[in-house]
Amino acid sequence: MEWLKTNSPVDYETALAFMEKRATDIREGAAGEAVWLLEHPPLYTAGTSAELSDLLEPDRFPVYDAGRGGQYTYHGPGQRIAYVMLDLKNRGSDVRRYVQDLEEWIIRTLACFDVTGERREGRIGIWVTRGGGREDKIAALGVRVRRWVTFHGIAINVSPDLSHFGGIVPCGISEHGVTSLQDLGIEATLNDLDEHLRGAFEDVFGIAAPTPIDFKP
């Protein structure tokens, strides 16, 4: 297992090409499993269930076909992306369990900041109750599995510009908003989050999370 970390924003096509190749190499035994921590420049991605009507401002940022499940998602600076490339054949070949583990990974990481992240039936992602019936999304996940190897992963809002989400209906859900650790009054860096991601990953997946390697794709 490798943990890779890129400190400068990675364009989406570069990230997608790397994941595609790494997933193939894992299946063929040419590379080990990996988690890749990164940020993207401001952009929107469309999952396989994306509705064009949910792209409210198509000219605001570049839009990419992600090839993962789900609908439209925003990525940008201040949001930690963790792309996860695991061999599910070593883990019972259970995609549903894998998605639940990703959710639990996020929930346990947020708990380190005294934030209660919650699942919601019928809504993808992890949610925070704000009071008065308001619920905001703080983290997203999108998964693709090819020959039992995963890629894509999770996105946690640390300190992104939340106005950038206004160009889409995030994940097709218009009746709820988005939030971040900063929006909740928590001053945290991406590095702070990364340390808690590593600890929670070991707890949930039972795999040691080594010190990230500086990686330039």
PDB file of C-alpha atoms in Angstrom:
ATOM      1  CA  MET A   1       0.000   0.000   0.000  1.00  0.00           C
ATOM      2  CA  GLU A   2       1.302   3.442  -1.012  1.00  0.00           C
ATOM      3  CA  TRP A   3       0.009   6.817   0.081  1.00  0.00           C
ATOM      4  CA  LEU A   4       0.779   9.475  -2.502  1.00  0.00           C
ATOM      5  CA  LYS A   5       0.398  13.216  -2.008  1.00  0.00           C
ATOM      6  CA  THR A   6       0.506  16.056  -4.512  1.00  0.00           C
ATOM      7  CA  ASN A   7       0.714  19.574  -3.092  1.00  0.00           C
ATOM      8  CA  SER A   8      -0.074  21.551  -6.249  1.00  0.00           C
ATOM      9  CA  PRO A   9      -3.466  21.329  -8.019  1.00  0.00           C
ATOM     10  CA  VAL A  10      -3.728  18.426 -10.471  1.00  0.00           C
ATOM     11  CA  ASP A  11      -5.778  18.831 -13.643  1.00  0.00           C
ATOM     12  CA  TYR A  12      -8.580  16.333 -13.920  1.00  0.00           C
ATOM     13  CA  GLU A  13      -7.478  14.579 -17.107  1.00  0.00           C
ATOM     14  CA  THR A  14      -4.031  13.897 -15.608  1.00  0.00           C
ATOM     15  CA  ALA A  15      -5.604  12.454 -12.464  1.00  0.00           C
ATOM     16  CA  LEU A  16      -8.001  10.283 -14.436  1.00  0.00           C
ATOM     17  CA  ALA A  17      -5.223   8.923 -16.644  1.00  0.00           C
ATOM     18  CA  PHE A  18      -3.129   8.036 -13.601  1.00  0.00           C
ATOM     19  CA  MET A  19      -6.022   6.232 -11.889  1.00  0.00           C
ATOM     20  CA  GLU A  20      -6.892   4.303 -15.015  1.00  0.00           C
ATOM     21  CA  LYS A  21      -3.312   3.085 -15.413  1.00  0.00           C
ATOM     22  CA  ARG A  22      -2.809   2.314 -11.729  1.00  0.00           C
ATOM     23  CA  ALA A  23      -6.029   0.295 -11.588  1.00  0.00           C
ATOM     24  CA  THR A  24      -4.881  -1.753 -14.576  1.00  0.00           C
ATOM     25  CA  ASP A  25      -1.429  -2.251 -13.052  1.00  0.00           C
ATOM     26  CA  ILE A  26      -2.940  -3.399  -9.746  1.00  0.00           C
ATOM     27  CA  ARG A  27      -5.082  -5.995 -11.503  1.00  0.00           C
ATOM     28  CA  GLU A  28      -2.087  -7.234 -13.504  1.00  0.00           C
ATOM     29  CA  GLY A  29       0.156  -7.373 -10.434  1.00  0.00           C
ATOM     30  CA  ALA A  30       2.456  -4.641 -11.731  1.00  0.00           C
ATOM     31  CA  ALA A  31       1.758  -2.169  -8.909  1.00  0.00           C
ATOM     32  CA  GLY A  32       0.449  -2.110  -5.363  1.00  0.00           C
ATOM     33  CA  GLU A  33      -2.684  -0.550  -3.951  1.00  0.00           C
ATOM     34  CA  ALA A  34      -2.664   3.198  -3.390  1.00  0.00           C
ATOM     35  CA  VAL A  35      -4.388   6.202  -1.882  1.00  0.00           C
ATOM     36  CA  TRP A  36      -3.680   9.531  -3.593  1.00  0.00           C
ATOM     37  CA  LEU A  37      -4.234  12.829  -1.729  1.00  0.00           C
ATOM     38  CA  LEU A  38      -4.597  15.900  -3.939  1.00  0.00           C
ATOM     39  CA  GLU A  39      -6.531  19.028  -4.891  1.00  0.00           C
ATOM     40  CA  HIS A  40      -7.975  20.000  -8.253  1.00  0.00           C
ATOM     41  CA  PRO A  41      -8.276  23.463  -9.800  1.00  0.00           C
ATOM     42  CA  PRO A  42     -11.928  24.619  -9.929  1.00  0.00           C
ATOM     43  CA  LEU A  43     -13.928  22.233 -12.126  1.00  0.00           C
ATOM     44  CA  TYR A  44     -17.123  20.234 -12.375  1.00  0.00           C
ATOM     45  CA  THR A  45     -17.342  16.507 -13.012  1.00  0.00           C
ATOM     46  CA  ALA A  46     -20.297  14.597 -14.391  1.00  0.00           C
ATOM     47  CA  GLY A  47     -21.028  11.088 -13.211  1.00  0.00           C
ATOM     48  CA  THR A  48     -22.905   8.465 -15.171  1.00  0.00           C
ATOM     49  CA  SER A  49     -26.274   9.626 -13.773  1.00  0.00           C
ATOM     50  CA  ALA A  50     -25.738  13.367 -14.392  1.00  0.00           C
ATOM     51  CA  GLU A  51     -28.705  15.343 -15.740  1.00  0.00           C
ATOM     52  CA  LEU A  52     -27.761  18.222 -18.036  1.00  0.00           C
ATOM     53  CA  SER A  53     -30.384  20.411 -16.348  1.00  0.00           C
ATOM     54  CA  ASP A  54     -28.324  20.215 -13.141  1.00  0.00           C
ATOM     55  CA  LEU A  55     -25.414  22.010 -14.835  1.00  0.00           C
ATOM     56  CA  LEU A  56     -26.627  25.530 -14.090  1.00  0.00           C
ATOM     57  CA  GLU A  57     -23.573  27.475 -15.315  1.00  0.00           C
ATOM     58  CA  PRO A  58     -21.869  25.374 -17.999  1.00  0.00           C
ATOM     59  CA  ASP A  59     -19.323  28.091 -18.847  1.00  0.00           C
ATOM     60  CA  ARG A  60     -18.216  28.837 -15.277  1.00  0.00           C
ATOM     61  CA  PHE A  61     -15.577  26.108 -14.936  1.00  0.00           C
ATOM     62  CA  PRO A  62     -14.382  23.216 -17.116  1.00  0.00           C
ATOM     63  CA  VAL A  63     -16.714  20.204 -17.077  1.00  0.00           C
ATOM     64  CA  TYR A  64     -15.367  16.655 -17.300  1.00  0.00           C
ATOM     65  CA  ASP A  65     -16.992  13.285 -17.830  1.00  0.00           C
ATOM     66  CA  ALA A  66     -15.767  11.403 -14.768  1.00  0.00           C
ATOM     67  CA  GLY A  67     -16.844   7.865 -15.643  1.00  0.00           C
ATOM     68  CA  ARG A  68     -17.778   7.247 -11.994  1.00  0.00           C
ATOM     69  CA  GLY A  69     -21.215   6.761 -10.537  1.00  0.00           C
ATOM     70  CA  GLY A  70     -23.278   9.729  -9.379  1.00  0.00           C
ATOM     71  CA  GLN A  71     -24.177  13.118 -10.805  1.00  0.00           C
ATOM     72  CA  TYR A  72     -22.482  16.537 -10.923  1.00  0.00           C
ATOM     73  CA  THR A  73     -19.772  17.353  -8.384  1.00  0.00           C
ATOM     74  CA  TYR A  74     -17.532  20.371  -7.836  1.00  0.00           C
ATOM     75  CA  HIS A  75     -13.823  20.042  -7.087  1.00  0.00           C
ATOM     76  CA  GLY A  76     -11.469  22.880  -6.261  1.00  0.00           C
ATOM     77  CA  PRO A  77      -8.807  24.317  -3.948  1.00  0.00           C
ATOM     78  CA  GLY A  78      -9.465  23.809  -0.254  1.00  0.00           C
ATOM     79  CA  GLN A  79     -11.151  20.475  -0.861  1.00  0.00           C
ATOM     80  CA  ARG A  80      -9.213  17.320  -0.044  1.00  0.00           C
ATOM     81  CA  ILE A  81      -9.556  14.645  -2.693  1.00  0.00           C
ATOM     82  CA  ALA A  82      -8.567  11.113  -1.763  1.00  0.00           C
ATOM     83  CA  TYR A  83      -8.536   8.736  -4.715  1.00  0.00           C
ATOM     84  CA  VAL A  84      -8.528   5.140  -3.549  1.00  0.00           C
ATOM     85  CA  MET A  85      -7.230   2.243  -5.635  1.00  0.00           C
ATOM     86  CA  LEU A  86      -7.850  -1.054  -3.857  1.00  0.00           C
ATOM     87  CA  ASP A  87      -8.208  -4.656  -4.996  1.00  0.00           C
ATOM     88  CA  LEU A  88     -11.631  -5.753  -3.796  1.00  0.00           C
ATOM     89  CA  LYS A  89     -10.824  -9.364  -4.608  1.00  0.00           C
ATOM     90  CA  ASN A  90      -8.722  -9.239  -1.452  1.00  0.00           C
ATOM     91  CA  ARG A  91     -11.722  -7.873   0.470  1.00  0.00           C
ATOM     92  CA  GLY A  92     -14.615 -10.173  -0.318  1.00  0.00           C
ATOM     93  CA  SER A  93     -15.502  -8.650  -3.700  1.00  0.00           C
ATOM     94  CA  ASP A  94     -18.200  -6.616  -1.959  1.00  0.00           C
ATOM     95  CA  VAL A  95     -18.784  -3.220  -3.589  1.00  0.00           C
ATOM     96  CA  ARG A  96     -21.594  -2.229  -1.232  1.00  0.00           C
ATOM     97  CA  ARG A  97     -19.388  -2.879   1.782  1.00  0.00           C
ATOM     98  CA  TYR A  98     -16.629  -0.863   0.170  1.00  0.00           C
ATOM     99  CA  VAL A  99     -18.913   2.159  -0.245  1.00  0.00           C
ATOM    100  CA  GLN A 100     -20.042   1.832   3.371  1.00  0.00           C
ATOM    101  CA  ASP A 101     -16.391   1.721   4.425  1.00  0.00           C
ATOM    102  CA  LEU A 102     -15.665   4.919   2.496  1.00  0.00           C
ATOM    103  CA  GLU A 103     -18.555   6.598   4.291  1.00  0.00           C
ATOM    104  CA  GLU A 104     -17.321   5.342   7.655  1.00  0.00           C
ATOM    105  CA  TRP A 105     -13.820   6.582   6.833  1.00  0.00           C
ATOM    106  CA  ILE A 106     -15.185  10.096   6.282  1.00  0.00           C
ATOM    107  CA  ILE A 107     -17.375   9.970   9.397  1.00  0.00           C
ATOM    108  CA  ARG A 108     -14.493   8.915  11.643  1.00  0.00           C
ATOM    109  CA  THR A 109     -12.199  11.541  10.151  1.00  0.00           C
ATOM    110  CA  LEU A 110     -14.733  14.312  10.757  1.00  0.00           C
ATOM    111  CA  ALA A 111     -15.237  13.092  14.320  1.00  0.00           C
ATOM    112  CA  CYS A 112     -11.595  14.034  14.986  1.00  0.00           C
ATOM    113  CA  PHE A 113     -12.733  17.655  14.546  1.00  0.00           C
ATOM    114  CA  ASP A 114     -15.834  17.130  16.724  1.00  0.00           C
ATOM    115  CA  VAL A 115     -18.026  17.184  13.624  1.00  0.00           C
ATOM    116  CA  THR A 116     -20.846  14.651  13.451  1.00  0.00           C
ATOM    117  CA  GLY A 117     -21.098  13.422   9.877  1.00  0.00           C
ATOM    118  CA  GLU A 118     -24.128  11.327   9.014  1.00  0.00           C
ATOM    119  CA  ARG A 119     -25.463   9.146   6.234  1.00  0.00           C
ATOM    120  CA  ARG A 120     -28.872   9.867   4.754  1.00  0.00           C
ATOM    121  CA  GLU A 121     -31.054   7.295   3.032  1.00  0.00           C
ATOM    122  CA  GLY A 122     -31.371   8.093  -0.656  1.00  0.00           C
ATOM    123  CA  ARG A 123     -28.710  10.829  -0.557  1.00  0.00           C
ATOM    124  CA  ILE A 124     -25.103  10.219  -1.524  1.00  0.00           C
ATOM    125  CA  GLY A 125     -22.416  11.748   0.644  1.00  0.00           C
ATOM    126  CA  ILE A 126     -21.962  12.699   4.281  1.00  0.00           C
ATOM    127  CA  TRP A 127     -24.186  15.305   5.888  1.00  0.00           C
ATOM    128  CA  VAL A 128     -24.079  17.708   8.841  1.00  0.00           C
ATOM    129  CA  THR A 129     -27.175  18.808  10.742  1.00  0.00           C
ATOM    130  CA  ARG A 130     -27.192  22.599  11.138  1.00  0.00           C
ATOM    131  CA  GLY A 131     -30.402  23.033  13.179  1.00  0.00           C
ATOM    132  CA  GLY A 132     -33.847  24.250  12.190  1.00  0.00           C
ATOM    133  CA  GLY A 133     -34.232  21.343   9.799  1.00  0.00           C
ATOM    134  CA  ARG A 134     -31.202  22.394   7.762  1.00  0.00           C
ATOM    135  CA  GLU A 135     -28.714  19.781   6.575  1.00  0.00           C
ATOM    136  CA  ASP A 136     -25.609  20.513   4.543  1.00  0.00           C
ATOM    137  CA  LYS A 137     -23.290  18.197   2.665  1.00  0.00           C
ATOM    138  CA  ILE A 138     -19.676  18.253   3.807  1.00  0.00           C
ATOM    139  CA  ALA A 139     -18.247  15.334   1.828  1.00  0.00           C
ATOM    140  CA  ALA A 140     -18.923  13.524  -1.421  1.00  0.00           C
ATOM    141  CA  LEU A 141     -17.958  10.139  -2.753  1.00  0.00           C
ATOM    142  CA  GLY A 142     -17.938   8.562  -6.165  1.00  0.00           C
ATOM    143  CA  VAL A 143     -16.788   5.084  -7.049  1.00  0.00           C
ATOM    144  CA  ARG A 144     -15.812   3.131 -10.105  1.00  0.00           C
ATOM    145  CA  VAL A 145     -14.776  -0.514 -10.034  1.00  0.00           C
ATOM    146  CA  ARG A 146     -13.060  -2.263 -12.929  1.00  0.00           C
ATOM    147  CA  ARG A 147     -12.179  -5.943 -12.669  1.00  0.00           C
ATOM    148  CA  TRP A 148     -12.613  -5.574  -8.911  1.00  0.00           C
ATOM    149  CA  VAL A 149     -10.111  -2.724  -8.622  1.00  0.00           C
ATOM    150  CA  THR A 150     -11.495   0.578  -7.321  1.00  0.00           C
ATOM    151  CA  PHE A 151     -10.703   4.098  -8.370  1.00  0.00           C
ATOM    152  CA  HIS A 152     -12.099   7.599  -7.787  1.00  0.00           C
ATOM    153  CA  GLY A 153     -12.921   8.038  -4.089  1.00  0.00           C
ATOM    154  CA  ILE A 154     -13.904  10.827  -1.689  1.00  0.00           C
ATOM    155  CA  ALA A 155     -13.872  14.623  -1.396  1.00  0.00           C
ATOM    156  CA  ILE A 156     -14.027  16.461   1.945  1.00  0.00           C
ATOM    157  CA  ASN A 157     -14.654  20.204   2.102  1.00  0.00           C
ATOM    158  CA  VAL A 158     -12.025  21.817   4.298  1.00  0.00           C
ATOM    159  CA  SER A 159     -11.987  25.432   3.095  1.00  0.00           C
ATOM    160  CA  PRO A 160     -13.191  25.639  -0.520  1.00  0.00           C
ATOM    161  CA  ASP A 161     -15.040  28.641  -1.963  1.00  0.00           C
ATOM    162  CA  LEU A 162     -18.584  27.382  -1.355  1.00  0.00           C
ATOM    163  CA  SER A 163     -20.002  29.814  -3.917  1.00  0.00           C
ATOM    164  CA  HIS A 164     -18.401  27.642  -6.602  1.00  0.00           C
ATOM    165  CA  PHE A 165     -20.991  24.951  -5.909  1.00  0.00           C
ATOM    166  CA  GLY A 166     -23.606  27.379  -7.235  1.00  0.00           C
ATOM    167  CA  GLY A 167     -22.890  26.435 -10.842  1.00  0.00           C
ATOM    168  CA  ILE A 168     -24.402  22.970 -10.394  1.00  0.00           C
ATOM    169  CA  VAL A 169     -27.063  21.130  -8.453  1.00  0.00           C
ATOM    170  CA  PRO A 170     -24.602  19.079  -6.372  1.00  0.00           C
ATOM    171  CA  CYS A 171     -25.369  15.385  -6.787  1.00  0.00           C
ATOM    172  CA  GLY A 172     -28.825  16.336  -8.061  1.00  0.00           C
ATOM    173  CA  ILE A 173     -29.962  17.548  -4.623  1.00  0.00           C
ATOM    174  CA  SER A 174     -31.336  21.100  -4.638  1.00  0.00           C
ATOM    175  CA  GLU A 175     -33.160  21.178  -1.308  1.00  0.00           C
ATOM    176  CA  HIS A 176     -30.002  21.043   0.812  1.00  0.00           C
ATOM    177  CA  GLY A 177     -26.780  23.036   0.863  1.00  0.00           C
ATOM    178  CA  VAL A 178     -23.069  22.420   1.193  1.00  0.00           C
ATOM    179  CA  THR A 179     -20.692  23.226   4.019  1.00  0.00           C
ATOM    180  CA  SER A 180     -17.049  22.863   5.008  1.00  0.00           C
ATOM    181  CA  LEU A 181     -14.964  22.674   8.137  1.00  0.00           C
ATOM    182  CA  GLN A 182     -14.221  26.381   7.728  1.00  0.00           C
ATOM    183  CA  ASP A 183     -17.916  27.181   7.305  1.00  0.00           C
ATOM    184  CA  LEU A 184     -18.563  25.322  10.571  1.00  0.00           C
ATOM    185  CA  GLY A 185     -16.031  27.554  12.332  1.00  0.00           C
ATOM    186  CA  ILE A 186     -13.209  25.014  12.384  1.00  0.00           C
ATOM    187  CA  GLU A 187      -9.783  26.230  11.340  1.00  0.00           C
ATOM    188  CA  ALA A 188      -8.008  23.238   9.829  1.00  0.00           C
ATOM    189  CA  THR A 189      -5.521  22.729   7.043  1.00  0.00           C
ATOM    190  CA  LEU A 190      -5.442  19.994   4.466  1.00  0.00           C
ATOM    191  CA  ASN A 191      -2.414  18.590   6.281  1.00  0.00           C
ATOM    192  CA  ASP A 192      -4.422  18.443   9.508  1.00  0.00           C
ATOM    193  CA  LEU A 193      -7.127  16.493   7.718  1.00  0.00           C
ATOM    194  CA  ASP A 194      -4.607  14.174   6.091  1.00  0.00           C
ATOM    195  CA  GLU A 195      -3.265  12.979   9.425  1.00  0.00           C
ATOM    196  CA  HIS A 196      -6.738  12.076  10.615  1.00  0.00           C
ATOM    197  CA  LEU A 197      -7.558  10.447   7.276  1.00  0.00           C
ATOM    198  CA  ARG A 198      -4.604   8.123   7.743  1.00  0.00           C
ATOM    199  CA  GLY A 199      -5.597   7.090  11.259  1.00  0.00           C
ATOM    200  CA  ALA A 200      -9.231   6.529  10.328  1.00  0.00           C
ATOM    201  CA  PHE A 201      -8.237   4.562   7.222  1.00  0.00           C
ATOM    202  CA  GLU A 202      -6.299   2.068   9.332  1.00  0.00           C
ATOM    203  CA  ASP A 203      -9.252   1.733  11.706  1.00  0.00           C
ATOM    204  CA  VAL A 204     -11.828   1.146   8.976  1.00  0.00           C
ATOM    205  CA  PHE A 205      -9.925  -0.808   6.336  1.00  0.00           C
ATOM    206  CA  GLY A 206      -7.415  -2.557   8.592  1.00  0.00           C
ATOM    207  CA  ILE A 207      -4.537  -1.524   6.330  1.00  0.00           C
ATOM    208  CA  ALA A 208      -1.531   0.435   7.573  1.00  0.00           C
ATOM    209  CA  ALA A 209      -1.410   3.950   6.137  1.00  0.00           C
ATOM    210  CA  PRO A 210       2.250   4.872   5.628  1.00  0.00           C
ATOM    211  CA  THR A 211       3.636   8.390   5.526  1.00  0.00           C
ATOM    212  CA  PRO A 212       2.578   9.904   2.169  1.00  0.00           C
ATOM    213  CA  ILE A 213       5.138  10.081  -0.609  1.00  0.00           C
ATOM    214  CA  ASP A 214       5.531  13.415  -2.430  1.00  0.00           C
ATOM    215  CA  PHE A 215       4.159  12.571  -5.859  1.00  0.00           C
ATOM    216  CA  LYS A 216       4.188  14.541  -9.097  1.00  0.00           C
ATOM    217  CA  PRO A 217       2.088  12.868 -11.820  1.00  0.00           C
TER     218      PRO A 217
END
